[in-house]
Amino acid sequence: MYDVAIVGAGPAGATLARLLSRRCRVLLLHRQRKKCCGGILSPESQKMLAKFDLALPREVLVNPQPFAVAVWDLQSQLVRHYARQYVNIDREIFDHWLVSLIPSDVDVRMGTVYRYSQYSDKNSLEIFFTENNEIRSEQVRFLVGADGSFSTVRREFFANRPNPKRYTALQEWFELQTVLPENSTQTGIDFQNDYVGIFDSEITDFYAWMIPKNEQIILGGTIPFGNKTREIFERFKAKLRNAGLRFDFPVHREAGFLFRPLNPFSVCLGSDRVFLIGEAAGLISPSSAEGISSALTSAYHLAQTFDSQKFNLAAYRKNLRLLRWQLLLKMVKIPVMFYPWFRKQIMLSGLTALDHSL
Ligand SMILES: Cc1cc2nc3c(=O)[nH]c(=O)nc-3n(C[C@H](O)[C@H](O)[C@H](O)COP(=O)(O)OP(=O)(O)OC[C@H]3O[C@@H](n4cnc5c(N)ncnc54)[C@H](O)[C@@H]3O)c2cc1C
């Protein structure tokens, strides 16, 4: 019998497994799939890594390291730069690094897919998963869903809770040299070095981005789930062509899902035996889609409550108070940030932008 089974070894699951090791018997199930992600570490993520006394290994970093985000409103054609101390990373190497930090007493099963559970009695569950094409099962005392957006654990145990809004995310990778505009000063954006957030309400009610990664650049975007994602993404690329950017020859394409909590009730932390952390819990910024920091933070706070061989839901909820307030504040700001007229006024005012303060 395991004390805790964790589903998913992304930043949330890998961190929880590391923090619980040597304190109890942990089983970590991981499907092993490359995460579709922009690979930007926010200041909040950096703070959590500092709290863990972890320094990023050199191989996680990619060039360039941006200190600002260029916000580009395609409809009004305004561009403003805002200071933000990001770290540009290779997400796949980052995830492998976090898993490599898990001590060997944790039973890490790579290439396994969690399927479902059933209560054996009021103190334990039998969990079922696929491993080497076979259905296997284990007895566990607690189950933690760290399985990201569209979490199986969340759907199974908390189907009655409102879900965050769902998006399909697409990313295409290009050789930088093939996309650069003929007249690179036209927009005021340095495409080789700037992290660019792109807004256009005709394309999406969320946002899109361009992120240079060494000699390549990612073009990514989030489209509300259920829409004709590919068609909309192609329309978006056609708009960028008007600015002289040629996104014609992708070297790699990837897709994923994203949760966007627009309602405080869509954050769900768990029940007595089943807990959620990271994006599965709905803990991701609804304004920027940054979710790595919340994954690290929630894993830390759930681990903090583990005492006398059990988790404490009330303490977990209390520990996450600050993060939940921060998410709530972002939810409140959304109608202003994402409404074209308001955004245009804010950008025209130059408020907090670097372009006017230098
Ligand atoms: C396109 C895109 C770009 C993003 N860019 C950024 C960014 O630049 N910075 C940032 O901070 N955040 C970004 N995010 C959000 C961020 O990636 C997530 O919020 C963060 O990874 C959440 O971490 P997690 O550990 O909760 O879940 P995940 O990282 O999603 O990890 C969950 C893991 O569980 C595994 N899994 C799922 N189901 C099962 C199952 N049934 N059995 C076994 N394993 C399973 C998955 O394979 C996955 O590896 C982005 C998201 C998307 C979609």
GROMACS .gro file of C-alpha atoms and ligand atoms in nm:
model
  411
    1MET     CA    1   0.000   0.000   0.000
    2TYR     CA    2   0.127   0.348  -0.095
    3ASP     CA    3   0.052   0.648   0.123
    4VAL     CA    4   0.022   0.887  -0.172
    5ALA     CA    5  -0.022   0.836  -0.546
    6ILE     CA    6   0.050   1.143  -0.759
    7VAL     CA    7  -0.077   1.159  -1.117
    8GLY     CA    8   0.149   1.369  -1.345
    9ALA     CA    9   0.514   1.465  -1.310
   10GLY     CA   10   0.494   1.822  -1.440
   11PRO     CA   11   0.623   2.100  -1.211
   12ALA     CA   12   0.343   2.036  -0.958
   13GLY     CA   13   0.367   1.656  -0.936
   14ALA     CA   14   0.747   1.636  -0.951
   15THR     CA   15   0.776   1.898  -0.676
   16LEU     CA   16   0.523   1.730  -0.448
   17ALA     CA   17   0.695   1.391  -0.496
   18ARG     CA   18   1.030   1.547  -0.404
   19LEU     CA   19   0.890   1.720  -0.094
   20LEU     CA   20   0.705   1.409   0.032
   21SER     CA   21   0.992   1.166  -0.022
   22ARG     CA   22   1.141   1.012   0.292
   23ARG     CA   23   0.822   1.110   0.478
   24CYS     CA   24   0.592   0.847   0.328
   25ARG     CA   25   0.560   0.589   0.047
   26VAL     CA   26   0.494   0.777  -0.276
   27LEU     CA   27   0.393   0.645  -0.619
   28LEU     CA   28   0.430   0.889  -0.911
   29LEU     CA   29   0.253   0.804  -1.238
   30HIS     CA   30   0.355   0.996  -1.546
   31ARG     CA   31   0.237   0.971  -1.904
   32GLN     CA   32   0.558   1.126  -2.037
   33ARG     CA   33   0.457   1.365  -2.309
   34LYS     CA   34   0.643   1.680  -2.414
   35LYS     CA   35   0.457   1.980  -2.276
   36CYS     CA   36   0.344   2.245  -2.522
   37CYS     CA   37   0.461   2.559  -2.338
   38GLY     CA   38   0.614   2.901  -2.396
   39GLY     CA   39   0.889   2.823  -2.146
   40ILE     CA   40   0.891   3.156  -1.966
   41LEU     CA   41   0.968   3.150  -1.594
   42SER     CA   42   0.793   3.437  -1.420
   43PRO     CA   43   0.940   3.621  -1.119
   44GLU     CA   44   0.696   3.423  -0.899
   45SER     CA   45   0.834   3.090  -1.030
   46GLN     CA   46   1.187   3.214  -0.970
   47LYS     CA   47   1.089   3.304  -0.613
   48MET     CA   48   0.958   2.951  -0.551
   49LEU     CA   49   1.277   2.795  -0.687
   50ALA     CA   50   1.474   3.025  -0.457
   51LYS     CA   51   1.256   2.911  -0.166
   52PHE     CA   52   1.349   2.551  -0.253
   53ASP     CA   53   1.715   2.658  -0.263
   54LEU     CA   54   1.735   2.545  -0.626
   55ALA     CA   55   1.939   2.715  -0.897
   56LEU     CA   56   1.858   2.651  -1.262
   57PRO     CA   57   2.119   2.438  -1.435
   58ARG     CA   58   2.278   2.603  -1.739
   59GLU     CA   59   2.125   2.355  -1.984
   60VAL     CA   60   1.772   2.470  -1.888
   61LEU     CA   61   1.841   2.825  -2.010
   62VAL     CA   62   1.795   2.941  -2.368
   63ASN     CA   63   1.882   3.276  -2.531
   64PRO     CA   64   1.786   3.557  -2.514
   65GLN     CA   65   1.685   3.649  -2.158
   66PRO     CA   66   1.416   3.919  -2.188
   67PHE     CA   67   1.368   4.187  -1.922
   68ALA     CA   68   1.052   4.324  -2.080
   69VAL     CA   69   0.741   4.211  -2.255
   70ALA     CA   70   0.640   4.389  -2.576
   71VAL     CA   71   0.262   4.416  -2.584
   72TRP     CA   72   0.134   4.439  -2.941
   73ASP     CA   73  -0.230   4.523  -3.003
   74LEU     CA   74  -0.292   4.411  -3.360
   75GLN     CA   75  -0.622   4.596  -3.391
   76SER     CA   76  -0.495   4.938  -3.285
   77GLN     CA   77  -0.139   4.867  -3.407
   78LEU     CA   78  -0.003   4.999  -3.077
   79VAL     CA   79   0.311   4.855  -2.919
   80ARG     CA   80   0.426   4.914  -2.562
   81HIS     CA   81   0.708   4.759  -2.359
   82TYR     CA   82   0.658   4.668  -1.992
   83ALA     CA   83   0.936   4.566  -1.754
   84ARG     CA   84   0.914   4.205  -1.638
   85GLN     CA   85   1.209   3.994  -1.524
   86TYR     CA   86   1.152   3.668  -1.704
   87VAL     CA   87   1.379   3.369  -1.749
   88ASN     CA   88   1.365   3.202  -2.090
   89ILE     CA   89   1.389   2.823  -2.058
   90ASP     CA   90   1.373   2.497  -2.248
   91ARG     CA   91   1.056   2.356  -2.092
   92GLU     CA   92   1.132   1.993  -2.173
   93ILE     CA   93   1.475   2.009  -2.006
   94PHE     CA   94   1.322   2.199  -1.712
   95ASP     CA   95   1.065   1.922  -1.653
   96HIS     CA   96   1.334   1.650  -1.679
   97TRP     CA   97   1.547   1.842  -1.431
   98LEU     CA   98   1.261   1.864  -1.177
   99VAL     CA   99   1.202   1.488  -1.211
  100SER     CA  100   1.576   1.420  -1.170
  101LEU     CA  101   1.561   1.589  -0.827
  102ILE     CA  102   1.313   1.331  -0.692
  103PRO     CA  103   1.491   1.101  -0.443
  104SER     CA  104   1.505   0.731  -0.528
  105ASP     CA  105   1.265   0.620  -0.253
  106VAL     CA  106   0.977   0.757  -0.464
  107ASP     CA  107   0.840   0.494  -0.703
  108VAL     CA  108   0.841   0.686  -1.034
  109ARG     CA  109   0.659   0.501  -1.312
  110MET     CA  110   0.724   0.671  -1.646
  111GLY     CA  111   0.503   0.591  -1.944
  112THR     CA  112   0.202   0.506  -1.728
  113VAL     CA  113  -0.144   0.651  -1.773
  114TYR     CA  114  -0.380   0.688  -1.480
  115ARG     CA  115  -0.733   0.567  -1.567
  116TYR     CA  116  -0.966   0.568  -1.266
  117SER     CA  117  -1.002   0.474  -0.899
  118GLN     CA  118  -1.251   0.318  -0.668
  119TYR     CA  119  -1.280   0.343  -0.293
  120SER     CA  120  -1.172   0.015  -0.126
  121ASP     CA  121  -1.298   0.138   0.212
  122LYS     CA  122  -1.319   0.479   0.375
  123ASN     CA  123  -0.941   0.491   0.431
  124SER     CA  124  -0.805   0.380   0.094
  125LEU     CA  125  -0.855   0.370  -0.280
  126GLU     CA  126  -0.758   0.126  -0.550
  127ILE     CA  127  -0.616   0.317  -0.846
  128PHE     CA  128  -0.605   0.173  -1.198
  129PHE     CA  129  -0.350   0.269  -1.462
  130THR     CA  130  -0.202   0.145  -1.787
  131GLU     CA  131   0.160   0.036  -1.778
  132ASN     CA  132   0.326  -0.146  -2.070
  133ASN     CA  133  -0.017  -0.181  -2.233
  134GLU     CA  134  -0.155  -0.363  -1.930
  135ILE     CA  135  -0.406  -0.242  -1.676
  136ARG     CA  136  -0.251  -0.250  -1.329
  137SER     CA  137  -0.375  -0.137  -0.991
  138GLU     CA  138  -0.233  -0.029  -0.654
  139GLN     CA  139  -0.382   0.046  -0.316
  140VAL     CA  140  -0.324   0.403  -0.194
  141ARG     CA  141  -0.431   0.609   0.103
  142PHE     CA  142  -0.437   0.945  -0.082
  143LEU     CA  143  -0.460   1.041  -0.448
  144VAL     CA  144  -0.323   1.371  -0.583
  145GLY     CA  145  -0.419   1.494  -0.930
  146ALA     CA  146  -0.125   1.690  -1.073
  147ASP     CA  147  -0.231   1.602  -1.424
  148GLY     CA  148  -0.269   1.953  -1.565
  149SER     CA  149  -0.550   2.098  -1.775
  150PHE     CA  150  -0.826   1.849  -1.862
  151SER     CA  151  -0.721   1.653  -1.552
  152THR     CA  152  -0.862   1.299  -1.542
  153VAL     CA  153  -0.864   1.307  -1.160
  154ARG     CA  154  -1.060   1.633  -1.157
  155ARG     CA  155  -1.314   1.503  -1.409
  156GLU     CA  156  -1.356   1.181  -1.214
  157PHE     CA  157  -1.395   1.319  -0.862
  158PHE     CA  158  -1.504   1.681  -0.905
  159ALA     CA  159  -1.728   1.674  -1.213
  160ASN     CA  160  -1.991   1.875  -1.025
  161ARG     CA  161  -1.752   2.171  -0.977
  162PRO     CA  162  -1.747   2.447  -1.242
  163ASN     CA  163  -1.452   2.406  -1.475
  164PRO     CA  164  -1.221   2.689  -1.571
  165LYS     CA  165  -1.274   2.806  -1.929
  166ARG     CA  166  -1.093   2.570  -2.167
  167TYR     CA  167  -0.866   2.667  -2.453
  168THR     CA  168  -0.674   2.487  -2.721
  169ALA     CA  169  -0.318   2.615  -2.749
  170LEU     CA  170  -0.115   2.588  -3.067
  171GLN     CA  171   0.255   2.654  -3.104
  172GLU     CA  172   0.467   2.651  -3.418
  173TRP     CA  173   0.846   2.674  -3.419
  174PHE     CA  174   1.035   2.856  -3.695
  175GLU     CA  175   1.395   2.932  -3.782
  176LEU     CA  176   1.427   3.301  -3.684
  177GLN     CA  177   1.588   3.397  -4.011
  178THR     CA  178   1.291   3.275  -4.215
  179VAL     CA  179   1.033   3.495  -4.036
  180LEU     CA  180   1.207   3.825  -3.975
  181PRO     CA  181   1.034   4.127  -4.127
  182GLU     CA  182   1.193   4.305  -4.418
  183ASN     CA  183   1.160   4.631  -4.226
  184SER     CA  184   1.218   4.531  -3.866
  185THR     CA  185   1.181   4.884  -3.729
  186GLN     CA  186   0.825   4.913  -3.862
  187THR     CA  187   0.654   4.787  -3.547
  188GLY     CA  188   0.908   4.898  -3.285
  189ILE     CA  189   0.953   4.534  -3.180
  190ASP     CA  190   1.288   4.360  -3.175
  191PHE     CA  191   1.171   4.015  -3.284
  192GLN     CA  192   1.510   3.854  -3.218
  193ASN     CA  193   1.510   3.958  -2.853
  194ASP     CA  194   1.164   4.062  -2.736
  195TYR     CA  195   0.907   3.837  -2.572
  196VAL     CA  196   0.592   3.959  -2.749
  197GLY     CA  197   0.233   3.929  -2.619
  198ILE     CA  198  -0.016   3.981  -2.902
  199PHE     CA  199  -0.378   4.085  -2.855
  200ASP     CA  200  -0.652   4.075  -3.117
  201SER     CA  201  -1.014   4.015  -3.019
  202GLU     CA  202  -1.098   3.899  -3.373
  203ILE     CA  203  -0.865   3.602  -3.318
  204THR     CA  204  -0.912   3.518  -2.951
  205ASP     CA  205  -1.051   3.659  -2.627
  206PHE     CA  206  -0.718   3.559  -2.465
  207TYR     CA  207  -0.382   3.624  -2.629
  208ALA     CA  208  -0.099   3.497  -2.850
  209TRP     CA  209   0.278   3.524  -2.825
  210MET     CA  210   0.614   3.517  -2.998
  211ILE     CA  211   0.915   3.395  -2.803
  212PRO     CA  212   1.266   3.373  -2.946
  213LYS     CA  213   1.449   3.053  -2.841
  214ASN     CA  214   1.814   3.045  -2.947
  215GLU     CA  215   1.808   3.050  -3.330
  216GLN     CA  216   1.436   2.977  -3.344
  217ILE     CA  217   1.115   3.155  -3.256
  218ILE     CA  218   0.785   3.019  -3.123
  219LEU     CA  219   0.456   3.155  -3.247
  220GLY     CA  220   0.181   3.047  -3.010
  221GLY     CA  221  -0.180   3.124  -2.942
  222THR     CA  222  -0.480   3.020  -2.735
  223ILE     CA  223  -0.822   2.973  -2.894
  224PRO     CA  224  -1.140   2.896  -2.696
  225PHE     CA  225  -1.199   2.519  -2.701
  226GLY     CA  226  -1.442   2.395  -2.965
  227ASN     CA  227  -1.359   2.661  -3.226
  228LYS     CA  228  -1.187   2.590  -3.557
  229THR     CA  229  -0.843   2.628  -3.403
  230ARG     CA  230  -0.628   2.563  -3.711
  231GLU     CA  231  -0.835   2.792  -3.931
  232ILE     CA  232  -0.821   3.076  -3.676
  233PHE     CA  233  -0.447   3.028  -3.625
  234GLU     CA  234  -0.389   3.054  -4.003
  235ARG     CA  235  -0.597   3.374  -4.008
  236PHE     CA  236  -0.377   3.508  -3.729
  237LYS     CA  237  -0.062   3.427  -3.930
  238ALA     CA  238  -0.210   3.605  -4.232
  239LYS     CA  239  -0.256   3.917  -4.015
  240LEU     CA  240   0.108   3.901  -3.909
  241ARG     CA  241   0.209   3.883  -4.275
  242ASN     CA  242   0.079   4.241  -4.307
  243ALA     CA  243   0.353   4.341  -4.063
  244GLY     CA  244   0.609   4.172  -4.286
  245LEU     CA  245   0.644   3.857  -4.071
  246ARG     CA  246   0.659   3.533  -4.270
  247PHE     CA  247   0.541   3.238  -4.065
  248ASP     CA  248   0.535   3.004  -4.364
  249PHE     CA  249   0.773   2.718  -4.287
  250PRO     CA  250   0.730   2.570  -3.937
  251VAL     CA  251   0.999   2.326  -3.833
  252HIS     CA  252   0.780   2.186  -3.557
  253ARG     CA  253   0.415   2.207  -3.449
  254GLU     CA  254   0.261   2.124  -3.112
  255ALA     CA  255  -0.073   2.161  -2.938
  256GLY     CA  256  -0.210   2.138  -2.587
  257PHE     CA  257  -0.496   2.240  -2.366
  258LEU     CA  258  -0.513   2.523  -2.121
  259PHE     CA  259  -0.737   2.608  -1.827
  260ARG     CA  260  -0.832   2.973  -1.771
  261PRO     CA  261  -1.004   3.031  -1.436
  262LEU     CA  262  -1.243   3.323  -1.484
  263ASN     CA  263  -1.455   3.236  -1.182
  264PRO     CA  264  -1.317   3.185  -0.828
  265PHE     CA  265  -1.539   2.874  -0.787
  266SER     CA  266  -1.352   2.698  -1.067
  267VAL     CA  267  -1.051   2.664  -0.837
  268CYS     CA  268  -1.091   2.320  -0.676
  269LEU     CA  269  -0.838   2.193  -0.421
  270GLY     CA  270  -0.983   1.853  -0.331
  271SER     CA  271  -1.171   1.655  -0.071
  272ASP     CA  272  -1.071   1.428   0.217
  273ARG     CA  273  -0.872   1.163   0.018
  274VAL     CA  274  -0.830   1.323  -0.325
  275PHE     CA  275  -0.640   1.649  -0.377
  276LEU     CA  276  -0.561   1.869  -0.674
  277ILE     CA  277  -0.251   2.080  -0.732
  278GLY     CA  278  -0.123   2.299  -1.016
  279GLU     CA  279  -0.330   2.354  -1.326
  280ALA     CA  280  -0.555   2.056  -1.246
  281ALA     CA  281  -0.679   2.262  -0.950
  282GLY     CA  282  -0.741   2.560  -1.182
  283LEU     CA  283  -0.438   2.742  -1.041
  284ILE     CA  284  -0.306   2.934  -1.341
  285SER     CA  285  -0.304   3.303  -1.423
  286PRO     CA  286  -0.617   3.397  -1.621
  287SER     CA  287  -0.440   3.704  -1.759
  288SER     CA  288  -0.103   3.564  -1.875
  289ALA     CA  289  -0.147   3.180  -1.868
  290GLU     CA  290   0.160   3.154  -1.644
  291GLY     CA  291   0.105   2.836  -1.447
  292ILE     CA  292   0.448   2.709  -1.343
  293SER     CA  293   0.463   2.930  -1.034
  294SER     CA  294   0.118   2.816  -0.911
  295ALA     CA  295   0.218   2.453  -0.975
  296LEU     CA  296   0.529   2.492  -0.758
  297THR     CA  297   0.343   2.695  -0.493
  298SER     CA  298   0.048   2.457  -0.458
  299ALA     CA  299   0.276   2.150  -0.441
  300TYR     CA  300   0.473   2.319  -0.164
  301HIS     CA  301   0.164   2.415   0.035
  302LEU     CA  302   0.001   2.073   0.007
  303ALA     CA  303   0.325   1.905   0.121
  304GLN     CA  304   0.339   2.146   0.417
  305THR     CA  305   0.008   2.009   0.546
  306PHE     CA  306   0.125   1.645   0.545
  307ASP     CA  307   0.143   1.548   0.910
  308SER     CA  308   0.073   1.224   1.102
  309GLN     CA  309   0.059   1.047   0.764
  310LYS     CA  310  -0.226   1.255   0.628
  311PHE     CA  311  -0.303   1.575   0.436
  312ASN     CA  312  -0.516   1.853   0.580
  313LEU     CA  313  -0.757   2.012   0.331
  314ALA     CA  314  -0.846   2.309   0.553
  315ALA     CA  315  -0.477   2.391   0.607
  316TYR     CA  316  -0.405   2.352   0.233
  317ARG     CA  317  -0.689   2.593   0.154
  318LYS     CA  318  -0.558   2.840   0.413
  319ASN     CA  319  -0.197   2.816   0.291
  320LEU     CA  320  -0.313   2.901  -0.061
  321ARG     CA  321  -0.509   3.209   0.047
  322LEU     CA  322  -0.258   3.458  -0.093
  323LEU     CA  323  -0.231   3.281  -0.431
  324ARG     CA  324  -0.609   3.260  -0.459
  325TRP     CA  325  -0.643   3.631  -0.382
  326GLN     CA  326  -0.385   3.709  -0.647
  327LEU     CA  327  -0.578   3.501  -0.901
  328LEU     CA  328  -0.902   3.670  -0.800
  329LEU     CA  329  -0.745   4.013  -0.855
  330LYS     CA  330  -0.638   3.904  -1.203
  331MET     CA  331  -0.991   3.777  -1.276
  332VAL     CA  332  -1.128   4.119  -1.179
  333LYS     CA  333  -0.881   4.294  -1.412
  334ILE     CA  334  -0.970   4.076  -1.713
  335PRO     CA  335  -1.266   4.280  -1.847
  336VAL     CA  336  -1.043   4.587  -1.864
  337MET     CA  337  -0.725   4.421  -1.996
  338PHE     CA  338  -0.902   4.220  -2.262
  339TYR     CA  339  -1.158   4.477  -2.378
  340PRO     CA  340  -1.009   4.640  -2.691
  341TRP     CA  341  -1.123   4.996  -2.614
  342PHE     CA  342  -0.989   4.993  -2.254
  343ARG     CA  343  -0.664   4.827  -2.359
  344LYS     CA  344  -0.610   5.091  -2.626
  345GLN     CA  345  -0.664   5.374  -2.375
  346ILE     CA  346  -0.421   5.216  -2.129
  347MET     CA  347  -0.160   5.168  -2.399
  348LEU     CA  348  -0.210   5.522  -2.531
  349SER     CA  349  -0.166   5.660  -2.179
  350GLY     CA  350   0.172   5.487  -2.157
  351LEU     CA  351   0.094   5.404  -1.792
  352THR     CA  352   0.382   5.194  -1.645
  353ALA     CA  353   0.522   5.141  -1.998
  354LEU     CA  354   0.896   5.170  -2.053
  355ASP     CA  355   0.850   5.350  -2.387
  356HIS     CA  356   0.753   5.675  -2.213
  357SER     CA  357   0.949   5.656  -1.891
  358LEU     CA  358   1.297   5.643  -2.052
  359LIG     C1  359   0.086   2.669  -2.496
  359LIG     C2  360   0.111   2.695  -2.350
  359LIG     C3  361   0.211   2.783  -2.312
  359LIG     C4  362   0.236   2.806  -2.176
  359LIG     N1  363   0.339   2.890  -2.142
  359LIG     C5  364   0.370   2.907  -2.012
  359LIG     C6  365   0.483   2.986  -1.975
  359LIG     O1  366   0.558   3.035  -2.060
  359LIG     N2  367   0.509   3.003  -1.842
  359LIG     C7  368   0.429   2.947  -1.745
  359LIG     O2  369   0.456   2.969  -1.626
  359LIG     N3  370   0.324   2.871  -1.778
  359LIG     C8  371   0.293   2.847  -1.909
  359LIG     N4  372   0.188   2.768  -1.944
  359LIG     C9  373   0.110   2.703  -1.836
  359LIG    C10  374   0.193   2.592  -1.775
  359LIG     O3  375   0.251   2.512  -1.876
  359LIG    C11  376   0.107   2.504  -1.686
  359LIG     O4  377   0.018   2.579  -1.609
  359LIG    C12  378   0.198   2.424  -1.592
  359LIG     O5  379   0.276   2.336  -1.668
  359LIG    C13  380   0.113   2.347  -1.492
  359LIG     O6  381   0.195   2.255  -1.427
  359LIG     P1  382   0.130   2.121  -1.371
  359LIG     O7  383   0.241   2.042  -1.313
  359LIG     O8  384   0.011   2.155  -1.292
  359LIG     O9  385   0.074   2.046  -1.503
  359LIG     P2  386   0.150   1.997  -1.633
  359LIG    O10  387   0.277   2.069  -1.652
  359LIG    O11  388   0.050   2.002  -1.741
  359LIG    O12  389   0.187   1.847  -1.600
  359LIG    C14  390   0.089   1.748  -1.591
  359LIG    C15  391   0.151   1.620  -1.637
  359LIG    O13  392   0.059   1.514  -1.610
  359LIG    C16  393   0.066   1.420  -1.714
  359LIG     N5  394  -0.063   1.353  -1.721
  359LIG    C17  395  -0.181   1.404  -1.759
  359LIG     N6  396  -0.278   1.311  -1.751
  359LIG    C18  397  -0.217   1.198  -1.704
  359LIG    C19  398  -0.265   1.067  -1.674
  359LIG     N7  399  -0.393   1.034  -1.691
  359LIG     N8  400  -0.175   0.975  -1.630
  359LIG    C20  401  -0.044   1.008  -1.613
  359LIG     N9  402   0.006   1.130  -1.639
  359LIG    C21  403  -0.080   1.225  -1.685
  359LIG    C22  404   0.091   1.505  -1.841
  359LIG    O14  405   0.157   1.427  -1.940
  359LIG    C23  406   0.177   1.618  -1.787
  359LIG    O15  407   0.312   1.595  -1.811
  359LIG    C24  408   0.159   2.742  -2.078
  359LIG    C25  409   0.059   2.652  -2.115
  359LIG    C26  410   0.035   2.627  -2.251
  359LIG    C27  411  -0.071   2.527  -2.291
   0.00000   0.00000   0.00000
